[in-house]
Amino acid sequence: MLSDERLALFTKWRVGAFGRKLREVCEDVSYDDMAFEEKVELCVDAEIEARDGRKIERAVRSARFKIKDACVEDIYYLPDRSLTRDRVARLASCAWVEARESLVVISESGGGKSYVAQALGVSACRRLMSVRYARLNDMFREVNVARTEGRVYDALDRFSGPDLLMLDDFFTTPIENPLNAVDLFEMLEAREGRGSTLIASQLEPDQWYLRINSELCADSILNRVVEHARFLDIKGPNMREYTARLRAGKDEDYWK
């Protein structure tokens, strides 16, 4: 039997999952008929799975998602919602991220675009891709603060570098600082052919012009985002109201 002292050594050597699985194999009679090599392989697989899990957790933390528990498994596929399991599964495979393509997710307010977008971002994290999520105005705020501190290019690099950059609430409000239109153009220019960009917006691309004062920047931004982008247009019920009703029903059942 593997003692607690011996098991602690595996943790000290940073192969704790291997040690825990080894203890299970030693104490569970259902493993007795397995060959020695098969038992070792189980322990190695347990350690690999644990390490990948920690990498995924770090990737999700680094992404800075607003909805930290978003996942494609929890997306609702309602009869009157223009969203299918097959379409989501294809996007969740992240082939478009590997191909450095852009994805534009559009829905009205409450349509669930932010949740779906972040669920796809988590799917990219599960494949150990680097991801950065931000609301567009929050990104501008971070860049503007960095500009006052003389490190604007460091801030731009943080958004230009990930495998997948996710910009939520895209042009929900107009760009007030003309420098930010240039910042956005520079980021998208730097990412072209090097990384994927996911944009979630309430507005169709032909309405984005109204949010940018510079016509030249507007054309440049649209060309880089829209020209070769995939589109996911979500129509259907207000998901905030739908999930609120679900929660209310569960609470009512709890007190019965």
PDB file of C-alpha atoms in Angstrom:
ATOM      1  CA  MET A   1       0.000   0.000   0.000  1.00  0.00           C
ATOM      2  CA  LEU A   2       1.238   3.482  -0.867  1.00  0.00           C
ATOM      3  CA  SER A   3       1.667   5.399   2.389  1.00  0.00           C
ATOM      4  CA  ASP A   4       0.779   9.049   2.894  1.00  0.00           C
ATOM      5  CA  GLU A   5       4.474   9.830   3.232  1.00  0.00           C
ATOM      6  CA  ARG A   6       5.270   8.231  -0.123  1.00  0.00           C
ATOM      7  CA  LEU A   7       2.271   9.924  -1.737  1.00  0.00           C
ATOM      8  CA  ALA A   8       3.535  13.296  -0.462  1.00  0.00           C
ATOM      9  CA  LEU A   9       6.758  12.723  -2.386  1.00  0.00           C
ATOM     10  CA  PHE A  10       4.856  12.649  -5.680  1.00  0.00           C
ATOM     11  CA  THR A  11       3.363  16.030  -4.808  1.00  0.00           C
ATOM     12  CA  LYS A  12       6.809  17.329  -3.877  1.00  0.00           C
ATOM     13  CA  TRP A  13       8.135  16.122  -7.222  1.00  0.00           C
ATOM     14  CA  ARG A  14       5.181  17.851  -8.933  1.00  0.00           C
ATOM     15  CA  VAL A  15       3.632  14.661 -10.252  1.00  0.00           C
ATOM     16  CA  GLY A  16       0.787  14.546  -7.734  1.00  0.00           C
ATOM     17  CA  ALA A  17      -1.811  13.242 -10.186  1.00  0.00           C
ATOM     18  CA  PHE A  18       0.515  10.346 -11.079  1.00  0.00           C
ATOM     19  CA  GLY A  19       0.861   9.490  -7.401  1.00  0.00           C
ATOM     20  CA  ARG A  20      -2.868   9.659  -6.669  1.00  0.00           C
ATOM     21  CA  LYS A  21      -3.640   7.421  -9.622  1.00  0.00           C
ATOM     22  CA  LEU A  22      -0.905   5.007  -8.559  1.00  0.00           C
ATOM     23  CA  ARG A  23      -2.433   4.760  -5.105  1.00  0.00           C
ATOM     24  CA  GLU A  24      -5.847   4.082  -6.660  1.00  0.00           C
ATOM     25  CA  VAL A  25      -4.381   1.364  -8.872  1.00  0.00           C
ATOM     26  CA  CYS A  26      -2.657  -0.258  -5.903  1.00  0.00           C
ATOM     27  CA  GLU A  27      -5.726  -0.241  -3.660  1.00  0.00           C
ATOM     28  CA  ASP A  28      -8.494  -1.073  -6.176  1.00  0.00           C
ATOM     29  CA  VAL A  29      -8.729  -4.810  -6.922  1.00  0.00           C
ATOM     30  CA  SER A  30     -10.373  -4.084 -10.281  1.00  0.00           C
ATOM     31  CA  TYR A  31      -6.899  -3.196 -11.602  1.00  0.00           C
ATOM     32  CA  ASP A  32      -5.288  -6.461 -10.469  1.00  0.00           C
ATOM     33  CA  ASP A  33      -5.569  -8.197 -13.845  1.00  0.00           C
ATOM     34  CA  MET A  34      -3.927  -5.367 -15.728  1.00  0.00           C
ATOM     35  CA  ALA A  35      -0.324  -5.634 -16.905  1.00  0.00           C
ATOM     36  CA  PHE A  36       2.290  -3.483 -15.186  1.00  0.00           C
ATOM     37  CA  GLU A  37       2.767  -1.392 -18.335  1.00  0.00           C
ATOM     38  CA  GLU A  38      -0.977  -0.696 -18.527  1.00  0.00           C
ATOM     39  CA  LYS A  39      -1.016   0.495 -14.916  1.00  0.00           C
ATOM     40  CA  VAL A  40       1.891   2.847 -15.568  1.00  0.00           C
ATOM     41  CA  GLU A  41       0.145   4.162 -18.662  1.00  0.00           C
ATOM     42  CA  LEU A  42      -2.965   4.966 -16.600  1.00  0.00           C
ATOM     43  CA  CYS A  43      -0.833   6.940 -14.148  1.00  0.00           C
ATOM     44  CA  VAL A  44       0.931   8.818 -16.942  1.00  0.00           C
ATOM     45  CA  ASP A  45      -2.409   9.647 -18.583  1.00  0.00           C
ATOM     46  CA  ALA A  46      -3.726  10.964 -15.258  1.00  0.00           C
ATOM     47  CA  GLU A  47      -0.718  13.257 -14.922  1.00  0.00           C
ATOM     48  CA  ILE A  48      -1.062  14.508 -18.518  1.00  0.00           C
ATOM     49  CA  GLU A  49      -4.765  15.226 -17.993  1.00  0.00           C
ATOM     50  CA  ALA A  50      -4.075  17.111 -14.754  1.00  0.00           C
ATOM     51  CA  ARG A  51      -1.329  19.217 -16.352  1.00  0.00           C
ATOM     52  CA  ASP A  52      -3.495  20.048 -19.354  1.00  0.00           C
ATOM     53  CA  GLY A  53      -6.284  21.000 -16.953  1.00  0.00           C
ATOM     54  CA  ARG A  54      -4.013  23.451 -15.153  1.00  0.00           C
ATOM     55  CA  LYS A  55      -2.882  24.935 -18.470  1.00  0.00           C
ATOM     56  CA  ILE A  56      -6.511  25.423 -19.490  1.00  0.00           C
ATOM     57  CA  GLU A  57      -7.304  27.103 -16.170  1.00  0.00           C
ATOM     58  CA  ARG A  58      -4.392  29.496 -16.676  1.00  0.00           C
ATOM     59  CA  ALA A  59      -5.496  30.223 -20.244  1.00  0.00           C
ATOM     60  CA  VAL A  60      -9.044  30.998 -19.082  1.00  0.00           C
ATOM     61  CA  ARG A  61      -7.753  33.307 -16.331  1.00  0.00           C
ATOM     62  CA  SER A  62      -5.460  35.106 -18.765  1.00  0.00           C
ATOM     63  CA  ALA A  63      -8.345  35.620 -21.212  1.00  0.00           C
ATOM     64  CA  ARG A  64     -10.206  37.754 -18.626  1.00  0.00           C
ATOM     65  CA  PHE A  65     -13.658  36.594 -19.621  1.00  0.00           C
ATOM     66  CA  LYS A  66     -16.574  38.472 -18.117  1.00  0.00           C
ATOM     67  CA  ILE A  67     -18.634  35.253 -17.962  1.00  0.00           C
ATOM     68  CA  LYS A  68     -16.018  32.929 -16.504  1.00  0.00           C
ATOM     69  CA  ASP A  69     -18.135  29.754 -16.647  1.00  0.00           C
ATOM     70  CA  ALA A  70     -19.334  30.163 -20.243  1.00  0.00           C
ATOM     71  CA  CYS A  71     -19.096  26.945 -22.253  1.00  0.00           C
ATOM     72  CA  VAL A  72     -20.600  25.570 -25.441  1.00  0.00           C
ATOM     73  CA  GLU A  73     -22.160  22.673 -23.516  1.00  0.00           C
ATOM     74  CA  ASP A  74     -24.513  25.125 -21.750  1.00  0.00           C
ATOM     75  CA  ILE A  75     -25.725  27.019 -24.819  1.00  0.00           C
ATOM     76  CA  TYR A  76     -29.515  26.882 -25.250  1.00  0.00           C
ATOM     77  CA  TYR A  77     -30.841  25.648 -28.599  1.00  0.00           C
ATOM     78  CA  LEU A  78     -34.422  26.827 -28.565  1.00  0.00           C
ATOM     79  CA  PRO A  79     -36.808  26.069 -31.463  1.00  0.00           C
ATOM     80  CA  ASP A  80     -37.200  29.762 -32.319  1.00  0.00           C
ATOM     81  CA  ARG A  81     -33.486  30.557 -31.942  1.00  0.00           C
ATOM     82  CA  SER A  82     -31.353  30.659 -35.101  1.00  0.00           C
ATOM     83  CA  LEU A  83     -28.552  28.648 -33.519  1.00  0.00           C
ATOM     84  CA  THR A  84     -27.786  25.001 -34.228  1.00  0.00           C
ATOM     85  CA  ARG A  85     -25.605  22.464 -32.431  1.00  0.00           C
ATOM     86  CA  ASP A  86     -23.776  21.606 -35.650  1.00  0.00           C
ATOM     87  CA  ARG A  87     -22.856  25.232 -36.346  1.00  0.00           C
ATOM     88  CA  VAL A  88     -21.642  25.803 -32.797  1.00  0.00           C
ATOM     89  CA  ALA A  89     -19.703  22.511 -32.830  1.00  0.00           C
ATOM     90  CA  ARG A  90     -17.902  23.545 -36.017  1.00  0.00           C
ATOM     91  CA  LEU A  91     -16.971  26.898 -34.519  1.00  0.00           C
ATOM     92  CA  ALA A  92     -15.975  25.284 -31.205  1.00  0.00           C
ATOM     93  CA  SER A  93     -13.483  23.098 -33.080  1.00  0.00           C
ATOM     94  CA  CYS A  94     -11.524  26.353 -33.556  1.00  0.00           C
ATOM     95  CA  ALA A  95     -10.440  25.489 -37.093  1.00  0.00           C
ATOM     96  CA  TRP A  96     -11.187  29.119 -37.975  1.00  0.00           C
ATOM     97  CA  VAL A  97      -8.786  30.267 -35.243  1.00  0.00           C
ATOM     98  CA  GLU A  98      -6.069  27.970 -36.564  1.00  0.00           C
ATOM     99  CA  ALA A  99      -6.720  29.431 -40.037  1.00  0.00           C
ATOM    100  CA  ARG A 100      -6.447  32.970 -38.575  1.00  0.00           C
ATOM    101  CA  GLU A 101      -9.911  33.924 -39.753  1.00  0.00           C
ATOM    102  CA  SER A 102     -12.263  36.437 -38.152  1.00  0.00           C
ATOM    103  CA  LEU A 103     -15.705  35.731 -36.730  1.00  0.00           C
ATOM    104  CA  VAL A 104     -18.465  38.321 -36.286  1.00  0.00           C
ATOM    105  CA  VAL A 105     -21.266  37.391 -33.859  1.00  0.00           C
ATOM    106  CA  ILE A 106     -24.335  39.617 -34.121  1.00  0.00           C
ATOM    107  CA  SER A 107     -27.540  39.717 -32.107  1.00  0.00           C
ATOM    108  CA  GLU A 108     -29.871  42.258 -30.589  1.00  0.00           C
ATOM    109  CA  SER A 109     -29.408  43.238 -26.953  1.00  0.00           C
ATOM    110  CA  GLY A 110     -30.150  40.188 -24.788  1.00  0.00           C
ATOM    111  CA  GLY A 111     -29.784  37.790 -27.708  1.00  0.00           C
ATOM    112  CA  GLY A 112     -26.902  35.933 -26.089  1.00  0.00           C
ATOM    113  CA  LYS A 113     -24.046  37.021 -28.343  1.00  0.00           C
ATOM    114  CA  SER A 114     -21.680  37.694 -25.424  1.00  0.00           C
ATOM    115  CA  TYR A 115     -22.278  34.276 -23.871  1.00  0.00           C
ATOM    116  CA  VAL A 116     -21.866  32.424 -27.175  1.00  0.00           C
ATOM    117  CA  ALA A 117     -18.732  34.415 -28.003  1.00  0.00           C
ATOM    118  CA  GLN A 118     -17.131  33.723 -24.628  1.00  0.00           C
ATOM    119  CA  ALA A 119     -18.103  30.058 -24.797  1.00  0.00           C
ATOM    120  CA  LEU A 120     -16.216  29.854 -28.091  1.00  0.00           C
ATOM    121  CA  GLY A 121     -13.311  31.642 -26.421  1.00  0.00           C
ATOM    122  CA  VAL A 122     -13.246  29.004 -23.685  1.00  0.00           C
ATOM    123  CA  SER A 123     -13.182  26.347 -26.431  1.00  0.00           C
ATOM    124  CA  ALA A 124     -10.020  28.002 -27.766  1.00  0.00           C
ATOM    125  CA  CYS A 125      -8.523  27.972 -24.250  1.00  0.00           C
ATOM    126  CA  ARG A 126      -9.262  24.250 -24.015  1.00  0.00           C
ATOM    127  CA  ARG A 127      -7.045  23.840 -27.079  1.00  0.00           C
ATOM    128  CA  LEU A 128      -4.345  25.800 -25.249  1.00  0.00           C
ATOM    129  CA  MET A 129      -4.613  28.790 -27.566  1.00  0.00           C
ATOM    130  CA  SER A 130      -3.872  32.236 -26.160  1.00  0.00           C
ATOM    131  CA  VAL A 131      -7.029  34.335 -25.856  1.00  0.00           C
ATOM    132  CA  ARG A 132      -7.773  37.891 -24.744  1.00  0.00           C
ATOM    133  CA  TYR A 133     -11.329  39.120 -24.170  1.00  0.00           C
ATOM    134  CA  ALA A 134     -12.398  42.728 -23.652  1.00  0.00           C
ATOM    135  CA  ARG A 135     -15.319  45.027 -24.208  1.00  0.00           C
ATOM    136  CA  LEU A 136     -14.233  47.509 -26.861  1.00  0.00           C
ATOM    137  CA  ASN A 137     -14.593  50.519 -24.553  1.00  0.00           C
ATOM    138  CA  ASP A 138     -12.668  48.744 -21.784  1.00  0.00           C
ATOM    139  CA  MET A 139      -9.856  48.047 -24.228  1.00  0.00           C
ATOM    140  CA  PHE A 140      -9.761  51.708 -25.238  1.00  0.00           C
ATOM    141  CA  ARG A 141      -9.736  52.708 -21.567  1.00  0.00           C
ATOM    142  CA  GLU A 142      -6.739  50.456 -20.891  1.00  0.00           C
ATOM    143  CA  VAL A 143      -4.904  51.783 -23.937  1.00  0.00           C
ATOM    144  CA  ASN A 144      -5.648  55.417 -23.006  1.00  0.00           C
ATOM    145  CA  VAL A 145      -4.311  54.927 -19.486  1.00  0.00           C
ATOM    146  CA  ALA A 146      -1.174  53.350 -20.938  1.00  0.00           C
ATOM    147  CA  ARG A 147      -0.820  56.317 -23.308  1.00  0.00           C
ATOM    148  CA  THR A 148      -0.709  58.763 -20.387  1.00  0.00           C
ATOM    149  CA  GLU A 149       2.005  56.606 -18.801  1.00  0.00           C
ATOM    150  CA  GLY A 150       4.101  56.449 -21.970  1.00  0.00           C
ATOM    151  CA  ARG A 151       3.593  52.728 -22.571  1.00  0.00           C
ATOM    152  CA  VAL A 152       0.844  52.708 -25.183  1.00  0.00           C
ATOM    153  CA  TYR A 153       2.717  50.306 -27.456  1.00  0.00           C
ATOM    154  CA  ASP A 154       2.955  47.753 -24.642  1.00  0.00           C
ATOM    155  CA  ALA A 155      -0.822  47.930 -24.264  1.00  0.00           C
ATOM    156  CA  LEU A 156      -1.379  47.588 -28.004  1.00  0.00           C
ATOM    157  CA  ASP A 157       0.926  44.564 -28.071  1.00  0.00           C
ATOM    158  CA  ARG A 158      -1.117  42.841 -25.344  1.00  0.00           C
ATOM    159  CA  PHE A 159      -4.144  42.958 -27.600  1.00  0.00           C
ATOM    160  CA  SER A 160      -2.289  42.333 -30.853  1.00  0.00           C
ATOM    161  CA  GLY A 161      -0.447  39.218 -29.732  1.00  0.00           C
ATOM    162  CA  PRO A 162      -2.966  36.504 -28.698  1.00  0.00           C
ATOM    163  CA  ASP A 163      -4.061  33.724 -31.035  1.00  0.00           C
ATOM    164  CA  LEU A 164      -7.627  34.981 -30.543  1.00  0.00           C
ATOM    165  CA  LEU A 165      -8.616  38.554 -29.724  1.00  0.00           C
ATOM    166  CA  MET A 166     -12.261  38.944 -28.670  1.00  0.00           C
ATOM    167  CA  LEU A 167     -13.891  42.382 -28.770  1.00  0.00           C
ATOM    168  CA  ASP A 168     -17.356  42.502 -27.224  1.00  0.00           C
ATOM    169  CA  ASP A 169     -19.938  45.315 -27.433  1.00  0.00           C
ATOM    170  CA  PHE A 170     -18.252  46.389 -30.638  1.00  0.00           C
ATOM    171  CA  PHE A 171     -19.309  49.963 -31.475  1.00  0.00           C
ATOM    172  CA  THR A 172     -22.193  49.895 -29.024  1.00  0.00           C
ATOM    173  CA  THR A 173     -21.192  53.513 -28.454  1.00  0.00           C
ATOM    174  CA  PRO A 174     -19.313  55.808 -30.867  1.00  0.00           C
ATOM    175  CA  ILE A 175     -15.539  56.186 -30.655  1.00  0.00           C
ATOM    176  CA  GLU A 176     -15.123  59.558 -28.976  1.00  0.00           C
ATOM    177  CA  ASN A 177     -11.319  59.757 -28.972  1.00  0.00           C
ATOM    178  CA  PRO A 178     -10.019  59.879 -32.572  1.00  0.00           C
ATOM    179  CA  LEU A 179      -6.776  58.291 -31.389  1.00  0.00           C
ATOM    180  CA  ASN A 180      -8.713  55.161 -30.457  1.00  0.00           C
ATOM    181  CA  ALA A 181      -9.883  54.690 -34.046  1.00  0.00           C
ATOM    182  CA  VAL A 182      -6.219  54.681 -35.032  1.00  0.00           C
ATOM    183  CA  ASP A 183      -5.421  52.285 -32.155  1.00  0.00           C
ATOM    184  CA  LEU A 184      -8.065  49.847 -33.366  1.00  0.00           C
ATOM    185  CA  PHE A 185      -6.792  50.038 -36.920  1.00  0.00           C
ATOM    186  CA  GLU A 186      -3.197  49.444 -35.775  1.00  0.00           C
ATOM    187  CA  MET A 187      -4.220  46.401 -33.740  1.00  0.00           C
ATOM    188  CA  LEU A 188      -6.220  44.845 -36.545  1.00  0.00           C
ATOM    189  CA  GLU A 189      -3.436  45.613 -39.003  1.00  0.00           C
ATOM    190  CA  ALA A 190      -0.888  43.925 -36.730  1.00  0.00           C
ATOM    191  CA  ARG A 191      -3.122  40.858 -36.369  1.00  0.00           C
ATOM    192  CA  GLU A 192      -3.836  40.408 -40.067  1.00  0.00           C
ATOM    193  CA  GLY A 193      -2.536  36.984 -41.071  1.00  0.00           C
ATOM    194  CA  ARG A 194      -1.137  36.422 -37.567  1.00  0.00           C
ATOM    195  CA  GLY A 195      -4.175  35.909 -35.363  1.00  0.00           C
ATOM    196  CA  SER A 196      -7.950  35.586 -35.313  1.00  0.00           C
ATOM    197  CA  THR A 197     -10.385  38.244 -34.145  1.00  0.00           C
ATOM    198  CA  LEU A 198     -13.880  37.609 -32.813  1.00  0.00           C
ATOM    199  CA  ILE A 199     -16.237  40.568 -32.724  1.00  0.00           C
ATOM    200  CA  ALA A 200     -19.575  40.567 -30.912  1.00  0.00           C
ATOM    201  CA  SER A 201     -21.918  43.423 -31.772  1.00  0.00           C
ATOM    202  CA  GLN A 202     -25.536  44.545 -31.742  1.00  0.00           C
ATOM    203  CA  LEU A 203     -24.951  46.342 -35.045  1.00  0.00           C
ATOM    204  CA  GLU A 204     -24.544  45.067 -38.559  1.00  0.00           C
ATOM    205  CA  PRO A 205     -21.205  46.057 -40.155  1.00  0.00           C
ATOM    206  CA  ASP A 206     -22.828  48.621 -42.432  1.00  0.00           C
ATOM    207  CA  GLN A 207     -23.805  50.531 -39.267  1.00  0.00           C
ATOM    208  CA  TRP A 208     -20.268  50.639 -37.888  1.00  0.00           C
ATOM    209  CA  TYR A 209     -19.475  53.627 -40.090  1.00  0.00           C
ATOM    210  CA  LEU A 210     -21.787  55.707 -37.898  1.00  0.00           C
ATOM    211  CA  ARG A 211     -19.570  55.025 -34.861  1.00  0.00           C
ATOM    212  CA  ILE A 212     -16.274  56.224 -36.402  1.00  0.00           C
ATOM    213  CA  ASN A 213     -15.597  59.862 -37.246  1.00  0.00           C
ATOM    214  CA  SER A 214     -12.718  59.070 -39.587  1.00  0.00           C
ATOM    215  CA  GLU A 215     -14.026  57.686 -42.889  1.00  0.00           C
ATOM    216  CA  LEU A 216     -10.535  56.447 -43.801  1.00  0.00           C
ATOM    217  CA  CYS A 217     -10.191  54.534 -40.519  1.00  0.00           C
ATOM    218  CA  ALA A 218     -13.724  53.187 -40.889  1.00  0.00           C
ATOM    219  CA  ASP A 219     -12.960  51.782 -44.331  1.00  0.00           C
ATOM    220  CA  SER A 220      -9.668  50.289 -43.158  1.00  0.00           C
ATOM    221  CA  ILE A 221     -11.215  48.686 -40.066  1.00  0.00           C
ATOM    222  CA  LEU A 222     -14.145  47.226 -41.966  1.00  0.00           C
ATOM    223  CA  ASN A 223     -11.918  45.845 -44.700  1.00  0.00           C
ATOM    224  CA  ARG A 224      -9.765  43.997 -42.180  1.00  0.00           C
ATOM    225  CA  VAL A 225     -12.640  42.608 -40.140  1.00  0.00           C
ATOM    226  CA  VAL A 226     -15.438  41.954 -42.594  1.00  0.00           C
ATOM    227  CA  GLU A 227     -13.890  41.090 -45.942  1.00  0.00           C
ATOM    228  CA  HIS A 228     -13.019  37.453 -45.157  1.00  0.00           C
ATOM    229  CA  ALA A 229     -14.944  37.011 -41.890  1.00  0.00           C
ATOM    230  CA  ARG A 230     -17.390  34.310 -40.922  1.00  0.00           C
ATOM    231  CA  PHE A 231     -20.727  35.529 -39.560  1.00  0.00           C
ATOM    232  CA  LEU A 232     -22.941  34.125 -36.837  1.00  0.00           C
ATOM    233  CA  ASP A 233     -26.223  36.045 -36.796  1.00  0.00           C
ATOM    234  CA  ILE A 234     -28.227  35.037 -33.719  1.00  0.00           C
ATOM    235  CA  LYS A 235     -31.947  35.692 -33.808  1.00  0.00           C
ATOM    236  CA  GLY A 236     -34.583  34.603 -31.351  1.00  0.00           C
ATOM    237  CA  PRO A 237     -35.885  35.292 -27.845  1.00  0.00           C
ATOM    238  CA  ASN A 238     -34.273  37.525 -25.234  1.00  0.00           C
ATOM    239  CA  MET A 239     -31.971  35.113 -23.417  1.00  0.00           C
ATOM    240  CA  ARG A 240     -31.676  37.303 -20.320  1.00  0.00           C
ATOM    241  CA  GLU A 241     -35.423  37.048 -19.821  1.00  0.00           C
ATOM    242  CA  TYR A 242     -35.414  33.325 -20.649  1.00  0.00           C
ATOM    243  CA  THR A 243     -32.653  32.444 -18.166  1.00  0.00           C
ATOM    244  CA  ALA A 244     -34.225  34.701 -15.524  1.00  0.00           C
ATOM    245  CA  ARG A 245     -37.476  32.731 -15.847  1.00  0.00           C
ATOM    246  CA  LEU A 246     -35.548  29.472 -15.556  1.00  0.00           C
ATOM    247  CA  ARG A 247     -33.840  30.645 -12.368  1.00  0.00           C
ATOM    248  CA  ALA A 248     -37.128  31.872 -10.935  1.00  0.00           C
ATOM    249  CA  GLY A 249     -38.698  28.472 -11.636  1.00  0.00           C
ATOM    250  CA  LYS A 250     -35.856  26.634  -9.911  1.00  0.00           C
ATOM    251  CA  ASP A 251     -36.076  28.901  -6.865  1.00  0.00           C
ATOM    252  CA  GLU A 252     -39.817  28.306  -6.665  1.00  0.00           C
ATOM    253  CA  ASP A 253     -39.295  24.536  -6.834  1.00  0.00           C
ATOM    254  CA  TYR A 254     -36.643  24.763  -4.129  1.00  0.00           C
ATOM    255  CA  TRP A 255     -39.064  26.284  -1.614  1.00  0.00           C
ATOM    256  CA  LYS A 256     -41.910  23.840  -2.304  1.00  0.00           C
TER     257      LYS A 256
END
